[in-house]
Amino acid sequence: MSSLDGMRTRAVHGGRQDLGDLGVHAPPIDLSTTYPIPDHALGGEALGAWAEGAADAASPVYARLHNPTVARFERALAELEGTDDSVAFASGMAAVTAVVQAACLMADKRHVVAVRPLYGGTDHLLVTGLLGTETSYVRADEVASAVRPDTGLVVLETPANPNLDLVDIAGVVRQAGDVPVLVDNTFATPVLQNPAAHGAAYVLHSGTKYLGGHGDVLGGVVACAARLAAPLRQVRILTGAVLHPLGGYLLHRGLATLPLRVEAAQRTAAELAARLEAHPAVLRVRYPGLNREEDVRGVLGAQLRGTGAMLAFEPAGDPNIVVGKLGLITPAVSLGSVDTLIEHPAALTHRLVGPEARQASGVPESLLRLSAGLEDVDDLWSDLDQALRAA
Ligand SMILES: *Cc1c(COP(=O)(O)O)cnc(C)c1O
């Protein structure tokens, strides 16, 4: 199932093409906020180019316009996603916001169609209408009937947060017609899924999760065609939602080990899912491929190259007690770190979505979401098993 096609090589070498000329081995971290401009005519041309969304110009001019350390990460991520370009932001939510601003507000199309479930923050941003948009929530097979002349964006996530629902990207893209589709690829990572190859216009990552991979950097990124990247850069300059160069450095470094980390965590998640499925104190496990009949469109294999490192399950006992009894596994929101994390979506990440919308989108109240880390699987299992029995 795992056809990585040089993915590990690209992950290690991407975005490092200029290092040889610079005579360095590690990418330099450029912390300049401003750059000397002895020739103001040339500097002005550069400023004008950035303002129009250019990916490169003679001088960065000012750090809100461009940063070379961040740009290396962007080139590397675009290579892994198979897109022309990518644009990095201060966080995943800043990236979601920028796509809505570029696709809806700049195009004066203020309607969004969203397939639930989504990451709780994205869901809440769209529900509040904070950005001046109106959102219709639908199932993946209802997108065509929800699209209107003023629809600027279709939003989906697969595997979805938090219940691991699988969505056929090409099927939604067909229904969306001319409307660009944003796929949040945070759970799958570019190692397991490349949404642009299935027609997604925007591929979004919360870099905070697997890309950084060590729980110590906040960032977001959108991979897309050059013509869509330019408006995103314009938005980034205007709103100031820039990624700090140190964050750019850490995300770039994270990419080098991304395939190895995802493959290792995936093996652990698959093993835990199988053991949880057989546990008497577990009602139901959600993990791609575990119940083949749920994947009616055959997403696993054709679109998703692996089962991934995220799983969810409903304990028979109180989920809060299960979480409280754990000793090794970290009870915390976020995911994709070196250590295994667990959280209760109804209490935390999907609290603001509300009980009705959670129920309608297949997120049971007792569901626990687990992000497999890099520990020994038997140690993780002992911890889970004793907590499940205690609850
Ligand atoms: C965490 C997350 C986000 C938001 O990213 P931040 O970096 O926290 O702003 C968006 N989508 C998904 C799927 C996430 O898990």
PDB file of N, CA and C in Angstrom, residues 254-334:
ATOM      1  N   GLY A 254      11.821  19.387  10.525  1.00  0.00           N
ATOM      2  CA  GLY A 254      10.871  18.313  10.789  1.00  0.00           C
ATOM      3  C   GLY A 254      10.569  17.486   9.547  1.00  0.00           C
ATOM      4  N   LEU A 255      10.536  18.139   8.385  1.00  0.00           N
ATOM      5  CA  LEU A 255      10.210  17.415   7.153  1.00  0.00           C
ATOM      6  C   LEU A 255      11.199  16.284   6.871  1.00  0.00           C
ATOM      7  N   ALA A 256      12.465  16.479   7.253  1.00  0.00           N
ATOM      8  CA  ALA A 256      13.492  15.477   6.942  1.00  0.00           C
ATOM      9  C   ALA A 256      13.158  14.109   7.542  1.00  0.00           C
ATOM     10  N   THR A 257      12.574  14.102   8.731  1.00  0.00           N
ATOM     11  CA  THR A 257      12.245  12.831   9.398  1.00  0.00           C
ATOM     12  C   THR A 257      10.763  12.485   9.284  1.00  0.00           C
ATOM     13  N   LEU A 258       9.997  13.305   8.578  1.00  0.00           N
ATOM     14  CA  LEU A 258       8.539  13.081   8.511  1.00  0.00           C
ATOM     15  C   LEU A 258       8.166  11.677   8.019  1.00  0.00           C
ATOM     16  N   PRO A 259       8.710  11.209   6.882  1.00  0.00           N
ATOM     17  CA  PRO A 259       8.311   9.864   6.431  1.00  0.00           C
ATOM     18  C   PRO A 259       8.626   8.784   7.466  1.00  0.00           C
ATOM     19  N   LEU A 260       9.817   8.855   8.078  1.00  0.00           N
ATOM     20  CA  LEU A 260      10.179   7.831   9.066  1.00  0.00           C
ATOM     21  C   LEU A 260       9.277   7.892  10.287  1.00  0.00           C
ATOM     22  N   ARG A 261       8.979   9.103  10.756  1.00  0.00           N
ATOM     23  CA  ARG A 261       8.121   9.237  11.942  1.00  0.00           C
ATOM     24  C   ARG A 261       6.710   8.737  11.655  1.00  0.00           C
ATOM     25  N   VAL A 262       6.179   9.116  10.473  1.00  0.00           N
ATOM     26  CA  VAL A 262       4.806   8.706  10.148  1.00  0.00           C
ATOM     27  C   VAL A 262       4.729   7.187   9.979  1.00  0.00           C
ATOM     28  N   GLU A 263       5.719   6.602   9.315  1.00  0.00           N
ATOM     29  CA  GLU A 263       5.697   5.149   9.118  1.00  0.00           C
ATOM     30  C   GLU A 263       5.775   4.411  10.461  1.00  0.00           C
ATOM     31  N   ALA A 264       6.626   4.891  11.364  1.00  0.00           N
ATOM     32  CA  ALA A 264       6.775   4.223  12.668  1.00  0.00           C
ATOM     33  C   ALA A 264       5.515   4.382  13.514  1.00  0.00           C
ATOM     34  N   ALA A 265       4.980   5.603  13.543  1.00  0.00           N
ATOM     35  CA  ALA A 265       3.778   5.853  14.350  1.00  0.00           C
ATOM     36  C   ALA A 265       2.576   5.103  13.768  1.00  0.00           C
ATOM     37  N   GLN A 266       2.562   4.975  12.448  1.00  0.00           N
ATOM     38  CA  GLN A 266       1.473   4.244  11.793  1.00  0.00           C
ATOM     39  C   GLN A 266       1.485   2.763  12.198  1.00  0.00           C
ATOM     40  N   ARG A 267       2.667   2.159  12.253  1.00  0.00           N
ATOM     41  CA  ARG A 267       2.747   0.745  12.681  1.00  0.00           C
ATOM     42  C   ARG A 267       2.178   0.590  14.089  1.00  0.00           C
ATOM     43  N   THR A 268       2.525   1.530  14.955  1.00  0.00           N
ATOM     44  CA  THR A 268       2.036   1.481  16.338  1.00  0.00           C
ATOM     45  C   THR A 268       0.527   1.678  16.392  1.00  0.00           C
ATOM     46  N   ALA A 269       0.021   2.666  15.617  1.00  0.00           N
ATOM     47  CA  ALA A 269      -1.425   2.938  15.628  1.00  0.00           C
ATOM     48  C   ALA A 269      -2.201   1.720  15.132  1.00  0.00           C
ATOM     49  N   ALA A 270      -1.702   1.059  14.097  1.00  0.00           N
ATOM     50  CA  ALA A 270      -2.398  -0.113  13.548  1.00  0.00           C
ATOM     51  C   ALA A 270      -2.461  -1.219  14.591  1.00  0.00           C
ATOM     52  N   GLU A 271      -1.366  -1.400  15.319  1.00  0.00           N
ATOM     53  CA  GLU A 271      -1.312  -2.430  16.355  1.00  0.00           C
ATOM     54  C   GLU A 271      -2.262  -2.085  17.516  1.00  0.00           C
ATOM     55  N   LEU A 272      -2.244  -0.829  17.930  1.00  0.00           N
ATOM     56  CA  LEU A 272      -3.134  -0.410  19.026  1.00  0.00           C
ATOM     57  C   LEU A 272      -4.595  -0.534  18.610  1.00  0.00           C
ATOM     58  N   ALA A 273      -4.900  -0.167  17.361  1.00  0.00           N
ATOM     59  CA  ALA A 273      -6.288  -0.245  16.879  1.00  0.00           C
ATOM     60  C   ALA A 273      -6.773  -1.689  16.924  1.00  0.00           C
ATOM     61  N   ALA A 274      -5.927  -2.623  16.491  1.00  0.00           N
ATOM     62  CA  ALA A 274      -6.316  -4.036  16.482  1.00  0.00           C
ATOM     63  C   ALA A 274      -6.524  -4.537  17.910  1.00  0.00           C
ATOM     64  N   ARG A 275      -5.626  -4.137  18.827  1.00  0.00           N
ATOM     65  CA  ARG A 275      -5.769  -4.609  20.210  1.00  0.00           C
ATOM     66  C   ARG A 275      -6.980  -3.972  20.888  1.00  0.00           C
ATOM     67  N   LEU A 276      -7.235  -2.691  20.605  1.00  0.00           N
ATOM     68  CA  LEU A 276      -8.406  -2.019  21.186  1.00  0.00           C
ATOM     69  C   LEU A 276      -9.694  -2.664  20.691  1.00  0.00           C
ATOM     70  N   GLU A 277      -9.707  -3.016  19.401  1.00  0.00           N
ATOM     71  CA  GLU A 277     -10.895  -3.636  18.797  1.00  0.00           C
ATOM     72  C   GLU A 277     -11.264  -4.925  19.540  1.00  0.00           C
ATOM     73  N   ALA A 278     -10.261  -5.627  20.066  1.00  0.00           N
ATOM     74  CA  ALA A 278     -10.497  -6.899  20.756  1.00  0.00           C
ATOM     75  C   ALA A 278     -10.679  -6.729  22.271  1.00  0.00           C
ATOM     76  N   HIS A 279     -10.589  -5.488  22.767  1.00  0.00           N
ATOM     77  CA  HIS A 279     -10.640  -5.269  24.219  1.00  0.00           C
ATOM     78  C   HIS A 279     -12.085  -5.249  24.727  1.00  0.00           C
ATOM     79  N   PRO A 280     -12.372  -5.983  25.802  1.00  0.00           N
ATOM     80  CA  PRO A 280     -13.759  -6.034  26.303  1.00  0.00           C
ATOM     81  C   PRO A 280     -14.281  -4.675  26.797  1.00  0.00           C
ATOM     82  N   ALA A 281     -13.397  -3.752  27.164  1.00  0.00           N
ATOM     83  CA  ALA A 281     -13.859  -2.452  27.681  1.00  0.00           C
ATOM     84  C   ALA A 281     -13.890  -1.377  26.594  1.00  0.00           C
ATOM     85  N   VAL A 282     -13.883  -1.814  25.317  1.00  0.00           N
ATOM     86  CA  VAL A 282     -13.965  -0.856  24.203  1.00  0.00           C
ATOM     87  C   VAL A 282     -15.182  -1.194  23.347  1.00  0.00           C
ATOM     88  N   LEU A 283     -16.031  -0.185  23.105  1.00  0.00           N
ATOM     89  CA  LEU A 283     -17.256  -0.416  22.329  1.00  0.00           C
ATOM     90  C   LEU A 283     -16.975  -0.391  20.831  1.00  0.00           C
ATOM     91  N   ARG A 284     -16.157   0.558  20.390  1.00  0.00           N
ATOM     92  CA  ARG A 284     -15.950   0.708  18.951  1.00  0.00           C
ATOM     93  C   ARG A 284     -14.649   1.448  18.688  1.00  0.00           C
ATOM     94  N   VAL A 285     -13.943   1.016  17.628  1.00  0.00           N
ATOM     95  CA  VAL A 285     -12.689   1.665  17.240  1.00  0.00           C
ATOM     96  C   VAL A 285     -12.870   2.285  15.866  1.00  0.00           C
ATOM     97  N   ARG A 286     -12.359   3.502  15.688  1.00  0.00           N
ATOM     98  CA  ARG A 286     -12.366   4.133  14.370  1.00  0.00           C
ATOM     99  C   ARG A 286     -10.919   4.232  13.901  1.00  0.00           C
ATOM    100  N   TYR A 287     -10.592   3.497  12.832  1.00  0.00           N
ATOM    101  CA  TYR A 287      -9.234   3.542  12.283  1.00  0.00           C
ATOM    102  C   TYR A 287      -9.335   3.148  10.813  1.00  0.00           C
ATOM    103  N   PRO A 288      -8.743   3.936   9.899  1.00  0.00           N
ATOM    104  CA  PRO A 288      -8.880   3.619   8.474  1.00  0.00           C
ATOM    105  C   PRO A 288      -8.507   2.166   8.174  1.00  0.00           C
ATOM    106  N   GLY A 289      -9.373   1.485   7.457  1.00  0.00           N
ATOM    107  CA  GLY A 289      -9.082   0.112   7.057  1.00  0.00           C
ATOM    108  C   GLY A 289      -9.562  -0.932   8.028  1.00  0.00           C
ATOM    109  N   LEU A 290      -9.918  -0.517   9.254  1.00  0.00           N
ATOM    110  CA  LEU A 290     -10.314  -1.501  10.260  1.00  0.00           C
ATOM    111  C   LEU A 290     -11.672  -2.125   9.900  1.00  0.00           C
ATOM    112  N   ASN A 291     -12.603  -1.274   9.458  1.00  0.00           N
ATOM    113  CA  ASN A 291     -13.881  -1.791   8.994  1.00  0.00           C
ATOM    114  C   ASN A 291     -14.027  -1.416   7.527  1.00  0.00           C
ATOM    115  N   ARG A 292     -13.549  -2.303   6.680  1.00  0.00           N
ATOM    116  CA  ARG A 292     -13.485  -2.024   5.246  1.00  0.00           C
ATOM    117  C   ARG A 292     -14.817  -1.575   4.656  1.00  0.00           C
ATOM    118  N   GLU A 293     -15.933  -2.114   5.208  1.00  0.00           N
ATOM    119  CA  GLU A 293     -17.250  -1.799   4.631  1.00  0.00           C
ATOM    120  C   GLU A 293     -17.616  -0.322   4.816  1.00  0.00           C
ATOM    121  N   GLU A 294     -16.944   0.372   5.764  1.00  0.00           N
ATOM    122  CA  GLU A 294     -17.228   1.803   5.958  1.00  0.00           C
ATOM    123  C   GLU A 294     -16.613   2.647   4.841  1.00  0.00           C
ATOM    124  N   ASP A 295     -15.581   2.111   4.196  1.00  0.00           N
ATOM    125  CA  ASP A 295     -14.880   2.860   3.144  1.00  0.00           C
ATOM    126  C   ASP A 295     -15.515   2.515   1.798  1.00  0.00           C
ATOM    127  N   VAL A 296     -16.769   2.989   1.627  1.00  0.00           N
ATOM    128  CA  VAL A 296     -17.538   2.575   0.452  1.00  0.00           C
ATOM    129  C   VAL A 296     -16.900   3.025  -0.858  1.00  0.00           C
ATOM    130  N   ARG A 297     -16.159   4.111  -0.816  1.00  0.00           N
ATOM    131  CA  ARG A 297     -15.577   4.626  -2.060  1.00  0.00           C
ATOM    132  C   ARG A 297     -14.147   4.132  -2.308  1.00  0.00           C
ATOM    133  N   GLY A 298     -13.673   3.270  -1.447  1.00  0.00           N
ATOM    134  CA  GLY A 298     -12.341   2.716  -1.665  1.00  0.00           C
ATOM    135  C   GLY A 298     -11.239   3.752  -1.572  1.00  0.00           C
ATOM    136  N   VAL A 299     -11.393   4.691  -0.629  1.00  0.00           N
ATOM    137  CA  VAL A 299     -10.411   5.772  -0.461  1.00  0.00           C
ATOM    138  C   VAL A 299      -9.049   5.212  -0.044  1.00  0.00           C
ATOM    139  N   LEU A 300      -9.085   4.215   0.871  1.00  0.00           N
ATOM    140  CA  LEU A 300      -7.827   3.638   1.341  1.00  0.00           C
ATOM    141  C   LEU A 300      -7.194   2.829   0.217  1.00  0.00           C
ATOM    142  N   GLY A 301      -5.973   3.195  -0.117  1.00  0.00           N
ATOM    143  CA  GLY A 301      -5.291   2.532  -1.231  1.00  0.00           C
ATOM    144  C   GLY A 301      -5.263   3.438  -2.446  1.00  0.00           C
ATOM    145  N   ALA A 302      -6.442   3.892  -2.903  1.00  0.00           N
ATOM    146  CA  ALA A 302      -6.497   4.732  -4.102  1.00  0.00           C
ATOM    147  C   ALA A 302      -6.099   6.178  -3.816  1.00  0.00           C
ATOM    148  N   GLN A 303      -6.475   6.691  -2.663  1.00  0.00           N
ATOM    149  CA  GLN A 303      -6.212   8.102  -2.330  1.00  0.00           C
ATOM    150  C   GLN A 303      -5.276   8.218  -1.124  1.00  0.00           C
ATOM    151  N   LEU A 304      -5.548   7.393  -0.135  1.00  0.00           N
ATOM    152  CA  LEU A 304      -4.777   7.394   1.110  1.00  0.00           C
ATOM    153  C   LEU A 304      -3.830   6.190   1.066  1.00  0.00           C
ATOM    154  N   ARG A 305      -2.487   6.480   1.118  1.00  0.00           N
ATOM    155  CA  ARG A 305      -1.509   5.405   0.909  1.00  0.00           C
ATOM    156  C   ARG A 305      -1.248   4.545   2.140  1.00  0.00           C
ATOM    157  N   GLY A 306      -1.798   4.946   3.276  1.00  0.00           N
ATOM    158  CA  GLY A 306      -1.564   4.171   4.497  1.00  0.00           C
ATOM    159  C   GLY A 306      -2.674   4.450   5.487  1.00  0.00           C
ATOM    160  N   THR A 307      -2.713   3.689   6.550  1.00  0.00           N
ATOM    161  CA  THR A 307      -3.814   3.815   7.500  1.00  0.00           C
ATOM    162  C   THR A 307      -3.593   4.953   8.493  1.00  0.00           C
ATOM    163  N   GLY A 308      -2.355   5.448   8.612  1.00  0.00           N
ATOM    164  CA  GLY A 308      -2.098   6.622   9.425  1.00  0.00           C
ATOM    165  C   GLY A 308      -1.812   6.331  10.879  1.00  0.00           C
ATOM    166  N   ALA A 309      -1.523   7.399  11.607  1.00  0.00           N
ATOM    167  CA  ALA A 309      -1.081   7.272  12.999  1.00  0.00           C
ATOM    168  C   ALA A 309      -2.097   7.810  13.986  1.00  0.00           C
ATOM    169  N   MET A 310      -3.314   8.154  13.484  1.00  0.00           N
ATOM    170  CA  MET A 310      -4.389   8.648  14.348  1.00  0.00           C
ATOM    171  C   MET A 310      -5.466   7.583  14.464  1.00  0.00           C
ATOM    172  N   LEU A 311      -6.027   7.420  15.663  1.00  0.00           N
ATOM    173  CA  LEU A 311      -7.173   6.528  15.812  1.00  0.00           C
ATOM    174  C   LEU A 311      -8.116   7.113  16.848  1.00  0.00           C
ATOM    175  N   ALA A 312      -9.333   6.597  16.871  1.00  0.00           N
ATOM    176  CA  ALA A 312     -10.312   7.047  17.863  1.00  0.00           C
ATOM    177  C   ALA A 312     -11.079   5.829  18.345  1.00  0.00           C
ATOM    178  N   PHE A 313     -11.541   5.875  19.591  1.00  0.00           N
ATOM    179  CA  PHE A 313     -12.304   4.736  20.113  1.00  0.00           C
ATOM    180  C   PHE A 313     -13.270   5.188  21.188  1.00  0.00           C
ATOM    181  N   GLU A 314     -14.332   4.401  21.348  1.00  0.00           N
ATOM    182  CA  GLU A 314     -15.316   4.656  22.397  1.00  0.00           C
ATOM    183  C   GLU A 314     -15.094   3.651  23.515  1.00  0.00           C
ATOM    184  N   PRO A 315     -14.653   4.106  24.687  1.00  0.00           N
ATOM    185  CA  PRO A 315     -14.502   3.179  25.815  1.00  0.00           C
ATOM    186  C   PRO A 315     -15.876   2.843  26.395  1.00  0.00           C
ATOM    187  N   ALA A 316     -16.000   1.652  26.993  1.00  0.00           N
ATOM    188  CA  ALA A 316     -17.267   1.287  27.643  1.00  0.00           C
ATOM    189  C   ALA A 316     -17.463   2.138  28.890  1.00  0.00           C
ATOM    190  N   GLY A 317     -16.357   2.450  29.579  1.00  0.00           N
ATOM    191  CA  GLY A 317     -16.435   3.263  30.804  1.00  0.00           C
ATOM    192  C   GLY A 317     -16.377   4.753  30.496  1.00  0.00           C
ATOM    193  N   ASP A 318     -16.300   5.543  31.576  1.00  0.00           N
ATOM    194  CA  ASP A 318     -16.255   7.003  31.468  1.00  0.00           C
ATOM    195  C   ASP A 318     -14.926   7.442  30.808  1.00  0.00           C
ATOM    196  N   PRO A 319     -14.999   8.162  29.667  1.00  0.00           N
ATOM    197  CA  PRO A 319     -13.766   8.549  28.977  1.00  0.00           C
ATOM    198  C   PRO A 319     -12.856   9.427  29.833  1.00  0.00           C
ATOM    199  N   ASN A 320     -13.473  10.213  30.706  1.00  0.00           N
ATOM    200  CA  ASN A 320     -12.676  11.082  31.565  1.00  0.00           C
ATOM    201  C   ASN A 320     -11.860  10.272  32.573  1.00  0.00           C
ATOM    202  N   ILE A 321     -12.438   9.154  33.032  1.00  0.00           N
ATOM    203  CA  ILE A 321     -11.704   8.284  33.967  1.00  0.00           C
ATOM    204  C   ILE A 321     -10.564   7.578  33.223  1.00  0.00           C
ATOM    205  N   VAL A 322     -10.839   7.109  32.007  1.00  0.00           N
ATOM    206  CA  VAL A 322      -9.779   6.454  31.219  1.00  0.00           C
ATOM    207  C   VAL A 322      -8.585   7.399  31.080  1.00  0.00           C
ATOM    208  N   VAL A 323      -8.858   8.630  30.668  1.00  0.00           N
ATOM    209  CA  VAL A 323      -7.779   9.600  30.455  1.00  0.00           C
ATOM    210  C   VAL A 323      -7.025   9.872  31.763  1.00  0.00           C
ATOM    211  N   GLY A 324      -7.791   9.978  32.856  1.00  0.00           N
ATOM    212  CA  GLY A 324      -7.179  10.285  34.146  1.00  0.00           C
ATOM    213  C   GLY A 324      -6.302   9.166  34.692  1.00  0.00           C
ATOM    214  N   LYS A 325      -6.566   7.926  34.275  1.00  0.00           N
ATOM    215  CA  LYS A 325      -5.795   6.782  34.786  1.00  0.00           C
ATOM    216  C   LYS A 325      -4.501   6.535  34.002  1.00  0.00           C
ATOM    217  N   LEU A 326      -4.344   7.205  32.878  1.00  0.00           N
ATOM    218  CA  LEU A 326      -3.161   6.958  32.055  1.00  0.00           C
ATOM    219  C   LEU A 326      -1.906   7.519  32.722  1.00  0.00           C
ATOM    220  N   GLY A 327      -0.807   6.791  32.590  1.00  0.00           N
ATOM    221  CA  GLY A 327       0.434   7.244  33.204  1.00  0.00           C
ATOM    222  C   GLY A 327       1.486   7.652  32.197  1.00  0.00           C
ATOM    223  N   LEU A 328       1.586   6.880  31.102  1.00  0.00           N
ATOM    224  CA  LEU A 328       2.623   7.132  30.090  1.00  0.00           C
ATOM    225  C   LEU A 328       2.096   8.040  28.984  1.00  0.00           C
ATOM    226  N   ILE A 329       0.891   7.740  28.532  1.00  0.00           N
ATOM    227  CA  ILE A 329       0.282   8.502  27.432  1.00  0.00           C
ATOM    228  C   ILE A 329      -0.112   9.885  27.944  1.00  0.00           C
ATOM    229  N   THR A 330       0.242  10.904  27.162  1.00  0.00           N
ATOM    230  CA  THR A 330       0.005  12.285  27.590  1.00  0.00           C
ATOM    231  C   THR A 330      -1.436  12.711  27.303  1.00  0.00           C
ATOM    232  N   PRO A 331      -2.199  13.106  28.327  1.00  0.00           N
ATOM    233  CA  PRO A 331      -3.554  13.622  28.077  1.00  0.00           C
ATOM    234  C   PRO A 331      -3.441  15.077  27.635  1.00  0.00           C
ATOM    235  N   ALA A 332      -3.619  15.320  26.350  1.00  0.00           N
ATOM    236  CA  ALA A 332      -3.433  16.682  25.832  1.00  0.00           C
ATOM    237  C   ALA A 332      -4.049  16.789  24.455  1.00  0.00           C
ATOM    238  N   VAL A 333      -4.468  18.027  24.086  1.00  0.00           N
ATOM    239  CA  VAL A 333      -4.880  18.281  22.713  1.00  0.00           C
ATOM    240  C   VAL A 333      -3.610  18.322  21.855  1.00  0.00           C
ATOM    241  N   SER A 334      -3.797  18.507  20.570  1.00  0.00           N
ATOM    242  CA  SER A 334      -2.740  18.457  19.566  1.00  0.00           C
ATOM    243  C   SER A 334      -2.431  17.000  19.230  1.00  0.00           C
TER     244      SER A 334
END
